[in-house]
mmCIF file of C-alpha atoms in Angstrom:
data_model
loop_
_atom_site.group_PDB
_atom_site.id
_atom_site.type_symbol
_atom_site.label_atom_id
_atom_site.label_comp_id
_atom_site.label_asym_id
_atom_site.label_seq_id
_atom_site.Cartn_x
_atom_site.Cartn_y
_atom_site.Cartn_z
ATOM 1 C CA LEU A 1 0.000 0.000 0.000
ATOM 2 C CA LYS A 2 1.456 3.316 -1.098
ATOM 3 C CA ILE A 3 0.384 6.061 1.295
ATOM 4 C CA GLY A 4 0.395 9.669 0.126
ATOM 5 C CA ASN A 5 1.097 12.882 2.024
ATOM 6 C CA LYS A 6 -2.549 13.305 3.056
ATOM 7 C CA VAL A 7 -4.566 10.499 4.627
ATOM 8 C CA ILE A 8 -8.141 10.189 5.823
ATOM 9 C CA LEU A 9 -8.781 7.536 8.465
ATOM 10 C CA VAL A 10 -12.283 6.115 8.814
ATOM 11 C CA GLU A 11 -13.514 3.151 10.838
ATOM 12 C CA GLY A 12 -13.629 0.026 8.750
ATOM 13 C CA GLU A 13 -13.165 -1.252 5.247
ATOM 14 C CA ILE A 14 -16.714 -0.622 4.032
ATOM 15 C CA LYS A 15 -16.645 2.996 5.209
ATOM 16 C CA SER A 16 -13.376 3.547 3.377
ATOM 17 C CA ASP A 17 -14.911 2.100 0.195
ATOM 18 C CA ILE A 18 -17.984 4.356 0.462
ATOM 19 C CA VAL A 19 -15.802 7.423 1.122
ATOM 20 C CA ALA A 20 -13.543 6.564 -1.831
ATOM 21 C CA MET A 21 -16.462 6.024 -4.227
ATOM 22 C CA TYR A 22 -18.955 8.711 -3.214
ATOM 23 C CA ALA A 23 -17.289 11.493 -1.192
ATOM 24 C CA HIS A 24 -15.705 13.285 -4.206
ATOM 25 C CA LEU A 25 -12.561 14.112 -2.232
ATOM 26 C CA PRO A 26 -9.320 15.354 -3.847
ATOM 27 C CA SER A 27 -7.413 12.637 -5.653
ATOM 28 C CA ASP A 28 -4.227 13.219 -3.637
ATOM 29 C CA LEU A 29 -5.872 11.790 -0.478
ATOM 30 C CA THR A 30 -5.295 8.220 0.643
ATOM 31 C CA ILE A 31 -8.372 6.773 2.353
ATOM 32 C CA ILE A 32 -7.695 4.099 4.961
ATOM 33 C CA GLY A 33 -10.206 2.054 6.935
ATOM 34 C CA THR A 34 -8.941 1.216 10.421
ATOM 35 C CA GLN A 35 -9.869 -1.814 12.494
ATOM 36 C CA GLY A 36 -11.998 0.000 15.042
ATOM 37 C CA LYS A 37 -11.585 3.466 16.509
ATOM 38 C CA GLY A 38 -7.928 3.206 17.467
ATOM 39 C CA ILE A 39 -4.727 2.920 15.501
ATOM 40 C CA GLY A 40 -2.265 0.029 15.684
ATOM 41 C CA GLN A 41 1.530 0.079 15.596
ATOM 42 C CA ARG A 42 1.704 -1.329 12.064
ATOM 43 C CA LEU A 43 -0.457 1.460 10.644
ATOM 44 C CA LEU A 44 1.353 4.002 12.795
ATOM 45 C CA ARG A 45 4.649 2.995 11.160
ATOM 46 C CA LYS A 46 3.076 3.324 7.696
ATOM 47 C CA LEU A 47 1.947 6.867 8.545
ATOM 48 C CA GLU A 48 5.389 8.072 9.711
ATOM 49 C CA ASN A 49 6.082 10.137 6.571
ATOM 50 C CA THR A 50 2.545 11.401 6.075
ATOM 51 C CA GLU A 51 2.140 15.182 6.163
ATOM 52 C CA LEU A 52 -1.520 15.423 7.286
ATOM 53 C CA ILE A 53 -3.831 12.836 8.821
ATOM 54 C CA TYR A 54 -7.561 13.550 8.812
ATOM 55 C CA LEU A 55 -9.718 11.632 11.278
ATOM 56 C CA ALA A 56 -13.295 11.024 10.128
ATOM 57 C CA LEU A 57 -14.207 8.578 12.848
ATOM 58 C CA ASP A 58 -17.680 7.743 14.135
ATOM 59 C CA PRO A 59 -19.092 10.161 16.742
ATOM 60 C CA ASP A 60 -18.438 7.748 19.627
ATOM 61 C CA ALA A 61 -14.686 8.221 19.072
ATOM 62 C CA PHE A 62 -15.111 11.822 20.276
ATOM 63 C CA LEU A 63 -16.722 10.764 23.562
ATOM 64 C CA PRO A 64 -14.821 9.706 26.704
ATOM 65 C CA ASP A 65 -14.859 6.012 27.564
ATOM 66 C CA LEU A 66 -15.373 4.648 31.092
ATOM 67 C CA ASN A 67 -11.790 5.622 31.999
ATOM 68 C CA GLY A 68 -12.203 9.158 30.664
ATOM 69 C CA ASN A 69 -10.039 8.532 27.574
ATOM 70 C CA VAL A 70 -11.143 10.060 24.269
ATOM 71 C CA THR A 71 -10.124 7.929 21.284
ATOM 72 C CA VAL A 72 -9.515 10.791 18.835
ATOM 73 C CA ALA A 73 -7.265 12.517 21.372
ATOM 74 C CA GLN A 74 -5.258 9.311 21.817
ATOM 75 C CA VAL A 75 -4.920 8.814 18.052
ATOM 76 C CA ALA A 76 -3.897 12.455 17.588
ATOM 77 C CA ARG A 77 -1.168 12.060 20.226
ATOM 78 C CA LYS A 78 0.094 8.860 18.607
ATOM 79 C CA VAL A 79 0.381 10.268 15.085
ATOM 80 C CA GLY A 80 1.310 13.802 16.154
ATOM 81 C CA ILE A 81 -1.002 16.615 17.196
ATOM 82 C CA GLU A 82 0.400 19.088 14.649
ATOM 83 C CA ARG A 83 -0.316 16.888 11.652
ATOM 84 C CA THR A 84 -3.775 15.707 12.723
ATOM 85 C CA ARG A 85 -7.080 17.237 11.637
ATOM 86 C CA PHE A 86 -10.594 16.287 12.723
ATOM 87 C CA ILE A 87 -13.368 16.115 10.151
ATOM 88 C CA PRO A 88 -16.603 16.962 11.948
ATOM 89 C CA VAL A 89 -19.003 14.049 11.544
ATOM 90 C CA ASN A 90 -22.501 14.040 13.027
ATOM 91 C CA GLY A 91 -23.058 10.338 12.320
ATOM 92 C CA LYS A 92 -21.360 7.422 10.647
ATOM 93 C CA PRO A 93 -19.599 8.839 7.573
ATOM 94 C CA ASP A 94 -20.780 6.146 5.163
ATOM 95 C CA ASP A 95 -24.436 6.486 6.182
ATOM 96 C CA MET A 96 -24.256 10.271 5.998
ATOM 97 C CA ILE A 97 -22.660 10.228 2.540
ATOM 98 C CA MET A 98 -25.379 7.907 1.266
ATOM 99 C CA GLN A 99 -27.963 10.377 2.647
ATOM 100 C CA GLY A 100 -26.417 13.249 0.684
ATOM 101 C CA TRP A 101 -23.906 14.695 3.185
ATOM 102 C CA ASN A 102 -21.090 16.562 1.456
ATOM 103 C CA MET A 103 -17.864 15.217 2.959
ATOM 104 C CA LEU A 104 -15.783 17.538 0.797
ATOM 105 C CA ASN A 105 -17.201 20.537 2.667
ATOM 106 C CA ALA A 106 -16.480 18.851 6.009
ATOM 107 C CA TYR A 107 -12.941 18.014 4.809
ATOM 108 C CA ASN A 108 -12.405 21.680 3.922
ATOM 109 C CA MET A 109 -13.617 22.644 7.414
ATOM 110 C CA ALA A 110 -11.364 20.162 9.257
ATOM 111 C CA ILE A 111 -10.117 21.483 12.583
ATOM 112 C CA LYS A 112 -6.860 21.065 14.457
ATOM 113 C CA PRO A 113 -6.955 18.986 17.649
ATOM 114 C CA THR A 114 -5.815 21.998 19.653
ATOM 115 C CA GLN A 115 -8.953 23.876 18.587
ATOM 116 C CA TRP A 116 -11.174 20.999 19.661
ATOM 117 C CA MET A 117 -9.232 20.011 22.783
ATOM 118 C CA PHE A 118 -9.344 23.576 24.124
ATOM 119 C CA PHE A 119 -13.033 23.113 24.842
ATOM 120 C CA LEU A 120 -12.583 19.576 26.105
ATOM 121 C CA MET A 121 -9.703 20.149 28.507
ATOM 122 C CA THR A 122 -9.930 23.794 29.623
ATOM 123 C CA PRO A 123 -11.606 24.158 32.998
ATOM 124 C CA ASN A 124 -14.382 26.725 33.051
ATOM 125 C CA PRO A 125 -13.071 30.052 34.354
ATOM 126 C CA PRO A 126 -14.979 31.681 37.212
ATOM 127 C CA ARG A 127 -17.978 33.589 35.907
ATOM 128 C CA SER A 128 -20.388 36.086 37.311
ATOM 129 C CA SER A 129 -24.036 35.125 37.526
ATOM 130 C CA ARG A 130 -24.741 37.311 34.493
ATOM 131 C CA THR A 131 -22.139 35.638 32.252
ATOM 132 C CA PRO A 132 -23.398 32.368 30.793
ATOM 133 C CA ALA A 133 -21.054 29.405 30.598
ATOM 134 C CA PRO A 134 -19.848 28.461 27.117
ATOM 135 C CA ARG A 135 -21.588 25.564 25.491
ATOM 136 C CA ILE A 136 -20.582 23.616 22.450
ATOM 137 C CA ARG A 137 -23.337 23.183 19.937
ATOM 138 C CA ARG A 138 -23.655 19.863 18.208
ATOM 139 C CA MET A 139 -22.510 19.615 14.628
ATOM 140 C CA LYS A 140 -25.292 20.368 12.199
ATOM 141 C CA SER A 141 -25.621 18.931 8.755
ATOM 142 C CA ARG A 142 -27.702 20.958 6.336
ATOM 143 C CA GLY A 143 -27.761 19.583 2.837
ATOM 144 C CA ASN A 144 -24.284 20.054 1.500
ATOM 145 C CA SER A 145 -22.698 21.702 4.523
ATOM 146 C CA CYS A 146 -21.645 20.670 7.979
ATOM 147 C CA THR A 147 -20.970 23.163 10.739
ATOM 148 C CA MET A 148 -19.646 22.967 14.256
ATOM 149 C CA SER A 149 -19.906 26.047 16.408
ATOM 150 C CA THR A 150 -19.342 27.262 19.913
ATOM 151 C CA ALA A 151 -21.634 29.697 21.659
ATOM 152 C CA TRP A 152 -20.955 31.801 24.735
#
């Protein structure tokens, strides 16, 4: 398997096939289906010379497990925070693509882990009773666009 400078990781072989056939992504991307949410040592070695790694994992990979570990954060640390990007996905990528979701727009809106982790790991600063706490809105998919926003 020849891996290019830009890689998109999705969960599973079928998802990678659907993304490759129907997502209309740039041709310089290598699409790889992982065995589950994590990343193994063999794949990690294959990705050593990759410039950017986009994670388009299922939504449960963004949630903490029983031990408080978040899979996408662990994968980003393994492959390197600076070369990782998250593609916001509001469901399973293959199902969403088949329902008309435009993955190319989501790919173009990919965020750095530091942007996402800021909200996950920063403790809430003290606030007055008149200042509402920040809340992260869920990702919204509207036709051909996908947005993720933060509101104060």
